[in-house]
mmCIF file of C-alpha atoms and ligand atoms in Angstrom:
data_model
loop_
_atom_site.group_PDB
_atom_site.id
_atom_site.type_symbol
_atom_site.label_atom_id
_atom_site.label_comp_id
_atom_site.label_asym_id
_atom_site.label_seq_id
_atom_site.Cartn_x
_atom_site.Cartn_y
_atom_site.Cartn_z
ATOM 1 C CA MET A 14 130.240 4.832 -32.084
ATOM 2 C CA LEU A 15 132.279 3.149 -34.825
ATOM 3 C CA ASP A 16 134.329 6.277 -35.366
ATOM 4 C CA GLU A 17 134.835 6.615 -31.659
ATOM 5 C CA LEU A 18 136.209 3.080 -31.400
ATOM 6 C CA ASN A 19 138.541 3.558 -34.341
ATOM 7 C CA GLN A 20 139.773 6.779 -32.832
ATOM 8 C CA LEU A 21 140.313 5.056 -29.476
ATOM 9 C CA LYS A 22 142.361 2.333 -31.131
ATOM 10 C CA ASP A 23 144.531 4.806 -33.040
ATOM 11 C CA ASP A 24 145.153 6.846 -29.895
ATOM 12 C CA ALA A 25 145.995 3.801 -27.814
ATOM 13 C CA LEU A 26 148.434 2.378 -30.369
ATOM 14 C CA GLU A 27 150.043 5.729 -30.956
ATOM 15 C CA GLN A 28 150.646 6.171 -27.217
ATOM 16 C CA LEU A 29 151.862 2.618 -26.778
ATOM 17 C CA ALA A 30 154.516 3.114 -29.425
ATOM 18 C CA HIS A 31 156.354 5.612 -27.215
ATOM 19 C CA ILE A 32 156.266 3.611 -24.016
ATOM 20 C CA TRP A 33 159.477 1.907 -22.883
ATOM 21 C CA ASP A 34 159.133 1.521 -19.122
ATOM 22 C CA ASP A 35 157.037 -0.766 -16.955
ATOM 23 C CA ALA A 36 155.246 1.929 -14.947
ATOM 24 C CA THR A 37 153.986 3.830 -17.989
ATOM 25 C CA LEU A 38 153.023 0.569 -19.659
ATOM 26 C CA GLU A 39 150.884 -0.322 -16.659
ATOM 27 C CA GLU A 40 149.257 3.131 -16.744
ATOM 28 C CA TRP A 41 148.492 2.595 -20.420
ATOM 29 C CA ARG A 42 146.944 -0.799 -19.686
ATOM 30 C CA VAL A 43 144.685 0.611 -16.969
ATOM 31 C CA LYS A 44 143.750 3.576 -19.109
ATOM 32 C CA PHE A 45 142.672 1.607 -22.172
ATOM 33 C CA LEU A 46 142.132 -2.000 -21.173
ATOM 34 C CA GLY A 47 141.321 -1.653 -17.469
ATOM 35 C CA ARG A 48 137.934 -2.449 -16.013
ATOM 36 C CA ASN A 49 136.992 1.248 -16.068
ATOM 37 C CA GLY A 50 139.210 2.059 -19.016
ATOM 38 C CA ALA A 51 138.360 3.773 -22.230
ATOM 39 C CA LEU A 52 137.424 0.606 -24.073
ATOM 40 C CA ALA A 53 135.109 -0.628 -21.325
ATOM 41 C CA GLU A 54 133.483 2.766 -21.248
ATOM 42 C CA ALA A 55 132.977 2.778 -24.997
ATOM 43 C CA MET A 56 131.425 -0.654 -24.801
ATOM 44 C CA THR A 57 128.810 0.437 -22.261
ATOM 45 C CA LYS A 58 127.566 2.905 -24.851
ATOM 46 C CA ASN A 59 126.560 -0.023 -27.024
ATOM 47 C CA GLY A 60 123.377 -0.307 -25.019
ATOM 48 C CA THR A 61 122.281 3.159 -26.133
ATOM 49 C CA LEU A 62 122.480 2.289 -29.835
ATOM 50 C CA SER A 63 119.609 1.239 -31.996
ATOM 51 C CA LYS A 64 119.074 -2.473 -32.620
ATOM 52 C CA GLU A 65 120.425 -2.213 -36.174
ATOM 53 C CA GLU A 66 123.634 -0.506 -35.129
ATOM 54 C CA ARG A 67 124.484 -2.779 -32.230
ATOM 55 C CA PRO A 68 125.955 -5.868 -33.978
ATOM 56 C CA ALA A 69 128.477 -3.886 -36.012
ATOM 57 C CA ALA A 70 129.507 -1.819 -33.009
ATOM 58 C CA GLY A 71 129.863 -4.889 -30.804
ATOM 59 C CA LYS A 72 132.000 -6.609 -33.402
ATOM 60 C CA LEU A 73 134.298 -3.655 -33.792
ATOM 61 C CA ALA A 74 134.571 -3.273 -30.014
ATOM 62 C CA ASN A 75 135.740 -6.880 -29.746
ATOM 63 C CA GLU A 76 138.214 -6.486 -32.562
ATOM 64 C CA THR A 77 139.574 -3.346 -30.949
ATOM 65 C CA LYS A 78 139.982 -5.154 -27.665
ATOM 66 C CA LEU A 79 141.874 -8.023 -29.302
ATOM 67 C CA ALA A 80 144.072 -5.613 -31.226
ATOM 68 C CA LEU A 81 144.987 -3.683 -28.092
ATOM 69 C CA GLU A 82 145.645 -6.828 -26.077
ATOM 70 C CA SER A 83 147.950 -8.296 -28.674
ATOM 71 C CA ALA A 84 149.765 -4.978 -29.068
ATOM 72 C CA PHE A 85 150.215 -4.945 -25.286
ATOM 73 C CA GLN A 86 151.748 -8.444 -25.285
ATOM 74 C CA ALA A 87 153.994 -7.587 -28.213
ATOM 75 C CA LYS A 88 155.185 -4.529 -26.336
ATOM 76 C CA ILE A 89 156.138 -6.627 -23.300
ATOM 77 C CA GLY A 90 158.241 -8.858 -25.569
ATOM 78 C CA ALA A 91 159.855 -5.906 -27.282
ATOM 79 C CA MET A 92 160.717 -4.303 -23.952
ATOM 80 C CA LYS A 93 162.366 -7.496 -22.748
ATOM 81 C CA GLN A 94 164.437 -7.694 -25.922
ATOM 82 C CA ARG A 95 165.512 -4.091 -25.588
ATOM 83 C CA ALA A 96 166.478 -4.601 -21.919
ATOM 84 C CA LEU A 97 168.571 -7.607 -22.891
ATOM 85 C CA PHE A 98 170.430 -5.715 -25.641
ATOM 86 C CA GLU A 99 171.027 -2.788 -23.314
ATOM 87 C CA SER A 100 172.440 -4.979 -20.589
ATOM 88 C CA LEU A 101 174.688 -6.797 -23.070
ATOM 89 C CA GLU A 102 176.042 -3.443 -24.249
ATOM 90 C CA SER A 103 176.418 -1.773 -20.873
ATOM 91 C CA GLU A 104 177.670 -4.844 -18.950
ATOM 92 C CA PRO A 105 180.082 -6.647 -21.229
ATOM 93 C CA LEU A 106 180.475 -10.401 -20.744
ATOM 94 C CA ASP A 107 183.227 -11.316 -18.322
ATOM 95 C CA VAL A 108 184.834 -14.347 -19.896
ATOM 96 C CA THR A 109 187.232 -14.729 -16.969
ATOM 97 C CA LEU A 110 184.399 -15.788 -14.646
ATOM 98 C CA PRO A 111 184.975 -19.363 -13.592
ATOM 99 C CA GLY A 112 182.473 -21.775 -15.161
ATOM 100 C CA ARG A 113 179.957 -23.707 -13.135
ATOM 101 C CA PRO A 114 181.399 -27.117 -12.385
ATOM 102 C CA VAL A 115 179.760 -29.961 -14.298
ATOM 103 C CA LYS A 116 179.175 -33.005 -12.159
ATOM 104 C CA ARG A 117 181.203 -35.884 -13.440
ATOM 105 C CA GLY A 118 179.181 -38.913 -14.357
ATOM 106 C CA ARG A 119 180.299 -42.479 -14.008
ATOM 107 C CA LEU A 120 179.377 -45.923 -15.170
ATOM 108 C CA HIS A 121 176.388 -47.618 -13.639
ATOM 109 C CA PRO A 122 177.553 -50.426 -11.326
ATOM 110 C CA ALA A 123 175.785 -53.001 -13.516
ATOM 111 C CA THR A 124 177.784 -51.742 -16.508
ATOM 112 C CA SER A 125 181.164 -51.607 -14.803
ATOM 113 C CA ASN A 126 180.502 -55.074 -13.484
ATOM 114 C CA LEU A 127 179.699 -56.369 -16.969
ATOM 115 C CA ARG A 128 182.852 -54.756 -18.302
ATOM 116 C CA GLU A 129 184.940 -56.504 -15.695
ATOM 117 C CA LEU A 130 183.405 -59.785 -16.801
ATOM 118 C CA TYR A 131 184.100 -58.999 -20.477
ATOM 119 C CA ARG A 132 187.715 -58.339 -19.579
ATOM 120 C CA HIS A 133 188.194 -61.687 -17.861
ATOM 121 C CA TRP A 134 186.442 -63.615 -20.606
ATOM 122 C CA GLY A 135 188.181 -61.588 -23.307
ATOM 123 C CA ASP A 136 191.537 -62.500 -21.799
ATOM 124 C CA MET A 137 190.489 -66.137 -22.089
ATOM 125 C CA GLY A 138 189.616 -65.745 -25.781
ATOM 126 C CA PHE A 139 185.861 -65.224 -25.609
ATOM 127 C CA GLN A 140 184.293 -62.627 -27.873
ATOM 128 C CA VAL A 141 181.139 -60.634 -27.009
ATOM 129 C CA PHE A 142 178.146 -61.671 -29.102
ATOM 130 C CA ARG A 143 175.059 -59.495 -28.738
ATOM 131 C CA SER A 144 171.738 -61.175 -29.175
ATOM 132 C CA ARG A 145 168.209 -59.796 -29.180
ATOM 133 C CA GLU A 146 166.107 -59.085 -26.102
ATOM 134 C CA VAL A 147 162.799 -59.757 -27.861
ATOM 135 C CA GLU A 148 162.721 -63.427 -28.724
ATOM 136 C CA SER A 149 160.476 -66.038 -30.217
ATOM 137 C CA ASP A 150 159.107 -68.903 -28.207
ATOM 138 C CA GLU A 151 160.983 -71.166 -30.588
ATOM 139 C CA THR A 152 164.438 -69.793 -29.819
ATOM 140 C CA ASN A 153 163.878 -68.982 -26.150
ATOM 141 C CA PHE A 154 162.459 -72.434 -25.424
ATOM 142 C CA GLN A 155 161.824 -74.960 -28.166
ATOM 143 C CA LEU A 156 165.256 -75.065 -29.768
ATOM 144 C CA LEU A 157 166.687 -75.401 -26.251
ATOM 145 C CA ASN A 158 164.737 -78.623 -25.690
ATOM 146 C CA ILE A 159 161.894 -76.935 -23.838
ATOM 147 C CA PRO A 160 158.770 -77.763 -25.886
ATOM 148 C CA PRO A 161 155.378 -76.230 -25.045
ATOM 149 C CA HIS A 162 153.997 -77.681 -21.807
ATOM 150 C CA HIS A 163 157.427 -78.847 -20.649
ATOM 151 C CA PRO A 164 157.517 -78.468 -16.849
ATOM 152 C CA ALA A 165 160.870 -76.656 -17.057
ATOM 153 C CA ARG A 166 158.965 -73.663 -18.439
ATOM 154 C CA ASP A 167 157.752 -72.999 -14.929
ATOM 155 C CA ASN A 168 161.280 -71.909 -14.059
ATOM 156 C CA TRP A 169 161.073 -69.048 -16.545
ATOM 157 C CA SER A 170 158.065 -66.904 -15.718
ATOM 158 C CA THR A 171 157.639 -65.278 -19.066
ATOM 159 C CA PHE A 172 156.447 -61.935 -20.378
ATOM 160 C CA TYR A 173 154.648 -62.704 -23.622
ATOM 161 C CA ILE A 174 154.304 -59.828 -26.064
ATOM 162 C CA ALA A 175 152.022 -61.290 -28.680
ATOM 163 C CA ASP A 176 149.833 -64.318 -28.327
ATOM 164 C CA THR A 177 150.133 -65.818 -31.781
ATOM 165 C CA ASN A 178 151.249 -69.245 -32.932
ATOM 166 C CA GLN A 179 154.758 -67.870 -33.195
ATOM 167 C CA ARG A 180 154.702 -66.397 -29.690
ATOM 168 C CA VAL A 181 156.852 -63.356 -29.117
ATOM 169 C CA LEU A 182 158.324 -62.757 -25.689
ATOM 170 C CA LEU A 183 160.970 -60.905 -23.713
ATOM 171 C CA ARG A 184 163.843 -63.311 -23.355
ATOM 172 C CA THR A 185 163.846 -65.006 -19.979
ATOM 173 C CA HIS A 186 167.515 -65.916 -20.216
ATOM 174 C CA THR A 187 170.461 -65.330 -22.532
ATOM 175 C CA SER A 188 170.535 -68.993 -23.624
ATOM 176 C CA PRO A 189 168.555 -68.413 -26.879
ATOM 177 C CA GLY A 190 171.611 -66.422 -27.970
ATOM 178 C CA GLN A 191 173.424 -69.785 -28.138
ATOM 179 C CA ILE A 192 171.240 -70.817 -31.063
ATOM 180 C CA ARG A 193 171.706 -67.463 -32.777
ATOM 181 C CA ALA A 194 175.468 -67.485 -32.235
ATOM 182 C CA MET A 195 175.806 -71.011 -33.639
ATOM 183 C CA ARG A 196 173.693 -70.147 -36.674
ATOM 184 C CA GLU A 197 175.434 -66.831 -37.340
ATOM 185 C CA LEU A 198 179.037 -67.671 -36.528
ATOM 186 C CA GLY A 199 179.143 -71.411 -37.130
ATOM 187 C CA GLN A 200 178.900 -71.220 -40.938
ATOM 188 C CA ASN A 201 176.688 -74.284 -41.168
ATOM 189 C CA GLY A 202 178.408 -76.090 -38.368
ATOM 190 C CA THR A 203 181.929 -75.815 -39.724
ATOM 191 C CA GLN A 204 183.545 -73.249 -37.405
ATOM 192 C CA PRO A 205 184.470 -73.367 -33.724
ATOM 193 C CA ILE A 206 182.956 -70.716 -31.459
ATOM 194 C CA ARG A 207 183.981 -69.023 -28.243
ATOM 195 C CA VAL A 208 181.564 -66.304 -27.223
ATOM 196 C CA ILE A 209 179.991 -64.646 -24.234
ATOM 197 C CA LEU A 210 176.457 -63.330 -24.581
ATOM 198 C CA PRO A 211 175.612 -60.561 -22.132
ATOM 199 C CA GLY A 212 172.358 -58.735 -21.730
ATOM 200 C CA MET A 213 169.071 -57.955 -20.092
ATOM 201 C CA CYS A 214 166.599 -60.713 -19.352
ATOM 202 C CA TYR A 215 163.024 -60.396 -18.122
ATOM 203 C CA ARG A 216 160.854 -62.516 -15.906
ATOM 204 C CA TYR A 217 157.388 -62.034 -14.554
ATOM 205 C CA GLU A 218 158.522 -62.298 -10.952
ATOM 206 C CA GLN A 219 157.246 -61.217 -7.621
ATOM 207 C CA VAL A 220 159.758 -58.410 -6.996
ATOM 208 C CA SER A 221 161.770 -58.832 -3.816
ATOM 209 C CA ALA A 222 165.247 -58.150 -2.459
ATOM 210 C CA ARG A 223 166.523 -61.160 -4.440
ATOM 211 C CA TYR A 224 164.398 -61.121 -7.589
ATOM 212 C CA ASP A 225 163.582 -58.356 -9.979
ATOM 213 C CA ILE A 226 161.682 -58.491 -13.239
ATOM 214 C CA GLN A 227 164.785 -57.445 -15.158
ATOM 215 C CA PHE A 228 168.380 -58.451 -14.683
ATOM 216 C CA ASN A 229 171.513 -59.018 -16.708
ATOM 217 C CA GLN A 230 172.845 -62.435 -17.511
ATOM 218 C CA LEU A 231 176.116 -63.453 -19.027
ATOM 219 C CA GLU A 232 175.987 -66.593 -21.092
ATOM 220 C CA GLY A 233 179.033 -68.378 -22.427
ATOM 221 C CA LEU A 234 179.384 -70.839 -25.279
ATOM 222 C CA ALA A 235 182.392 -72.767 -26.539
ATOM 223 C CA ILE A 236 181.998 -75.132 -29.516
ATOM 224 C CA GLY A 237 184.848 -77.193 -30.917
ATOM 225 C CA ARG A 238 185.875 -80.611 -32.109
ATOM 226 C CA ASN A 239 187.252 -82.049 -28.911
ATOM 227 C CA ILE A 240 185.679 -80.087 -26.110
ATOM 228 C CA THR A 241 185.097 -82.160 -22.998
ATOM 229 C CA PHE A 242 183.746 -81.686 -19.517
ATOM 230 C CA ALA A 243 187.358 -81.160 -18.397
ATOM 231 C CA ASP A 244 187.438 -77.999 -20.537
ATOM 232 C CA LEU A 245 184.266 -76.791 -18.871
ATOM 233 C CA LYS A 246 185.668 -77.353 -15.393
ATOM 234 C CA GLY A 247 189.068 -75.898 -16.179
ATOM 235 C CA THR A 248 187.715 -72.795 -17.905
ATOM 236 C CA LEU A 249 185.096 -72.016 -15.284
ATOM 237 C CA THR A 250 187.578 -72.579 -12.454
ATOM 238 C CA GLU A 251 190.022 -70.230 -14.139
ATOM 239 C CA PHE A 252 187.279 -67.632 -14.463
ATOM 240 C CA ALA A 253 186.361 -67.962 -10.782
ATOM 241 C CA HIS A 254 189.976 -67.407 -9.798
ATOM 242 C CA ARG A 255 190.301 -64.352 -12.011
ATOM 243 C CA MET A 256 187.068 -62.898 -10.704
ATOM 244 C CA TYR A 257 187.108 -63.865 -7.038
ATOM 245 C CA GLY A 258 190.734 -64.577 -6.287
ATOM 246 C CA ASP A 259 192.146 -67.747 -4.904
ATOM 247 C CA ARG A 260 189.067 -69.485 -3.550
ATOM 248 C CA PRO A 261 187.808 -73.039 -3.645
ATOM 249 C CA VAL A 262 185.243 -73.911 -6.295
ATOM 250 C CA ARG A 263 182.956 -76.918 -6.458
ATOM 251 C CA PHE A 264 180.679 -78.424 -9.087
ATOM 252 C CA TYR A 265 177.300 -79.919 -8.324
ATOM 253 C CA GLY A 266 175.111 -82.044 -10.553
ATOM 254 C CA ASP A 267 172.193 -79.979 -11.863
ATOM 255 C CA HIS A 268 169.634 -80.174 -14.635
ATOM 256 C CA PHE A 269 168.968 -77.925 -17.595
ATOM 257 C CA PRO A 270 167.145 -79.182 -20.676
ATOM 258 C CA PHE A 271 169.745 -77.690 -23.038
ATOM 259 C CA THR A 272 172.853 -79.218 -21.461
ATOM 260 C CA GLU A 273 173.772 -82.801 -20.668
ATOM 261 C CA PRO A 274 175.312 -83.324 -18.218
ATOM 262 C CA SER A 275 174.656 -80.090 -16.322
ATOM 263 C CA ALA A 276 176.430 -78.631 -13.337
ATOM 264 C CA GLN A 277 176.116 -75.764 -10.936
ATOM 265 C CA MET A 278 179.346 -74.048 -9.906
ATOM 266 C CA ASP A 279 179.852 -72.626 -6.426
ATOM 267 C CA VAL A 280 182.751 -70.555 -5.102
ATOM 268 C CA GLY A 281 183.886 -70.252 -1.513
ATOM 269 C CA CYS A 282 181.778 -67.543 0.135
ATOM 270 C CA ILE A 283 183.413 -64.181 -0.395
ATOM 271 C CA ILE A 284 181.666 -62.689 2.603
ATOM 272 C CA CYS A 285 182.778 -65.129 5.306
ATOM 273 C CA ASP A 286 185.655 -66.798 3.469
ATOM 274 C CA GLY A 287 184.078 -70.200 3.838
ATOM 275 C CA ALA A 288 183.497 -70.009 7.588
ATOM 276 C CA GLY A 289 179.701 -69.886 7.168
ATOM 277 C CA CYS A 290 177.382 -66.869 7.323
ATOM 278 C CA ALA A 291 173.792 -65.859 6.623
ATOM 279 C CA ILE A 292 174.581 -64.925 2.999
ATOM 280 C CA CYS A 293 175.865 -68.429 2.143
ATOM 281 C CA LYS A 294 173.288 -69.990 4.465
ATOM 282 C CA TYR A 295 176.164 -71.385 6.545
ATOM 283 C CA THR A 296 177.387 -73.632 3.737
ATOM 284 C CA GLY A 297 180.602 -71.700 3.096
ATOM 285 C CA TYR A 298 179.789 -71.642 -0.646
ATOM 286 C CA LEU A 299 177.831 -69.394 -3.007
ATOM 287 C CA GLU A 300 176.188 -70.527 -6.220
ATOM 288 C CA ILE A 301 177.624 -68.556 -9.124
ATOM 289 C CA LEU A 302 176.385 -70.135 -12.333
ATOM 290 C CA GLY A 303 174.708 -72.974 -14.181
ATOM 291 C CA SER A 304 176.611 -74.839 -16.861
ATOM 292 C CA GLY A 305 176.875 -78.043 -18.842
ATOM 293 C CA MET A 306 177.854 -79.768 -22.057
ATOM 294 C CA VAL A 307 175.722 -78.503 -24.927
ATOM 295 C CA HIS A 308 172.956 -81.045 -25.563
ATOM 296 C CA PRO A 309 173.364 -82.925 -28.899
ATOM 297 C CA GLN A 310 169.928 -81.741 -30.055
ATOM 298 C CA VAL A 311 170.858 -78.125 -29.299
ATOM 299 C CA LEU A 312 174.048 -78.592 -31.334
ATOM 300 C CA ARG A 313 171.932 -79.923 -34.191
ATOM 301 C CA ASN A 314 169.547 -76.961 -33.851
ATOM 302 C CA GLY A 315 172.554 -74.684 -34.207
ATOM 303 C CA GLY A 316 173.673 -76.479 -37.378
ATOM 304 C CA TYR A 317 176.394 -78.738 -35.908
ATOM 305 C CA ASP A 318 176.801 -82.483 -36.208
ATOM 306 C CA PRO A 319 177.030 -83.748 -32.597
ATOM 307 C CA ASN A 320 179.112 -86.730 -33.742
ATOM 308 C CA GLU A 321 181.898 -84.373 -34.708
ATOM 309 C CA TRP A 322 181.353 -81.319 -32.545
ATOM 310 C CA SER A 323 180.840 -80.748 -28.846
ATOM 311 C CA GLY A 324 180.774 -77.780 -26.552
ATOM 312 C CA PHE A 325 180.077 -76.367 -23.142
ATOM 313 C CA ALA A 326 177.857 -73.510 -22.027
ATOM 314 C CA PHE A 327 177.209 -71.578 -18.879
ATOM 315 C CA GLY A 328 174.981 -68.768 -17.653
ATOM 316 C CA MET A 329 175.150 -66.457 -14.673
ATOM 317 C CA GLY A 330 173.133 -63.576 -13.285
ATOM 318 C CA THR A 331 175.588 -60.710 -13.236
ATOM 319 C CA GLU A 332 173.907 -58.370 -10.755
ATOM 320 C CA ARG A 333 174.301 -61.175 -8.285
ATOM 321 C CA VAL A 334 178.031 -61.171 -8.906
ATOM 322 C CA ALA A 335 178.154 -57.442 -8.141
ATOM 323 C CA MET A 336 175.907 -57.847 -5.108
ATOM 324 C CA LEU A 337 178.271 -60.320 -3.567
ATOM 325 C CA LYS A 338 181.306 -58.290 -4.385
ATOM 326 C CA HIS A 339 179.974 -55.028 -2.957
ATOM 327 C CA ARG A 340 177.670 -56.575 -0.366
ATOM 328 C CA ILE A 341 174.585 -55.029 -1.919
ATOM 329 C CA GLU A 342 171.627 -56.401 -0.049
ATOM 330 C CA ASP A 343 168.769 -55.603 -2.374
ATOM 331 C CA ILE A 344 168.711 -56.179 -6.140
ATOM 332 C CA ARG A 345 166.080 -53.437 -6.552
ATOM 333 C CA TYR A 346 168.747 -50.795 -5.948
ATOM 334 C CA PHE A 347 170.171 -51.465 -9.416
ATOM 335 C CA TRP A 348 167.238 -50.051 -11.349
ATOM 336 C CA GLY A 349 165.826 -47.739 -8.679
ATOM 337 C CA ASN A 350 167.925 -44.875 -10.069
ATOM 338 C CA ASP A 351 168.655 -43.460 -6.626
ATOM 339 C CA LEU A 352 171.832 -41.371 -6.747
ATOM 340 C CA ARG A 353 172.599 -42.153 -3.116
ATOM 341 C CA PHE A 354 173.147 -45.723 -4.279
ATOM 342 C CA LEU A 355 174.738 -45.038 -7.651
ATOM 343 C CA GLU A 356 177.246 -42.520 -6.344
ATOM 344 C CA GLN A 357 178.851 -45.150 -4.161
ATOM 345 C CA PHE A 358 180.416 -46.839 -7.177
HETATM 346 N N1 DAH B 404 169.692 -70.218 -18.832
HETATM 347 C C1 DAH B 404 169.808 -70.720 -17.478
HETATM 348 C C2 DAH B 404 168.912 -69.906 -16.564
HETATM 349 O O1 DAH B 404 168.521 -68.833 -16.898
HETATM 350 C C3 DAH B 404 171.239 -70.650 -17.012
HETATM 351 C C4 DAH B 404 172.134 -71.615 -17.718
HETATM 352 C C5 DAH B 404 172.330 -72.879 -17.211
HETATM 353 C C6 DAH B 404 172.748 -71.299 -18.900
HETATM 354 C C7 DAH B 404 173.135 -73.793 -17.817
HETATM 355 C C8 DAH B 404 173.587 -72.221 -19.545
HETATM 356 C C9 DAH B 404 173.766 -73.469 -18.981
HETATM 357 O O2 DAH B 404 174.202 -71.943 -20.672
HETATM 358 O O3 DAH B 404 174.594 -74.341 -19.597
HETATM 359 O O4 DAH B 404 168.594 -70.345 -15.496
#
């Protein structure tokens, strides 16, 4: 029995070595490995052996089977390789064939929108300052005059990452970047600053056409020795004109814990041109941003002496800017990754 199996294996491998076409390979498989093939037949003889002989014969039969199966697989691979080489030799590559066109990509509308904003603010002397997206409770809230349990926290539904004393969270707005910019660029409160701080913010919101859990904001910060509310109004009005053309703007009293006084800026509705429509809720104006004079305590937290230095700040949601411009009705389109939307920009 053992000799028979060894002989079978030698025969099978010897025959396999000469096979180079699919039909003969299949015949070989049926002949040796098939259900009624030589190996199966040899294995049935196991039953006729004595008890002592059986284990060794069974073991060898299994080994033979594995050896033949792996030789069969190796042969398939070798045949594929050979076919490839033959086709490369007999059908030379035609390098004059035109290539397949590669679809041209483009910037995501949120990105091109941000870049337009950078351009306007860059022209007005503001530099981009990138701040982190993962923040501490201290910088996101406390240093901006929002202590624990302050009711203003309700406005910023927060994703907390770690529930420790030094709570870690996804920034709910770009305003904590004000503190970081003052500390990094201010050189202990001795240097003026003019920066914009763009980037992704996160809030634990009920997702709807108007609110998503992630969105970009663009923050602005100007610190200097004689900055007044007139600078805030003039600069923001100039921005609105650059961005939206020659439209009326108006400032409204507002409240933010980190600015005093605070103001909301509206521009004449770009959909109805001030006549009144559903988008501007028939007021003729659209809210564009929040702003204000940097609170003295926030200046101190950034390393500045509020008796010598002052500044203004503002923050806007930038997807909203793009939505108004392109009349996009649902903020969820931005991160839905649907090409039918993205290809329109
Ligand atoms: N951080 C505010 C928000 O997310 C927006 C804001 C308001 C930023 C006033 C400012 C500011 O810098 O002065 O709602």
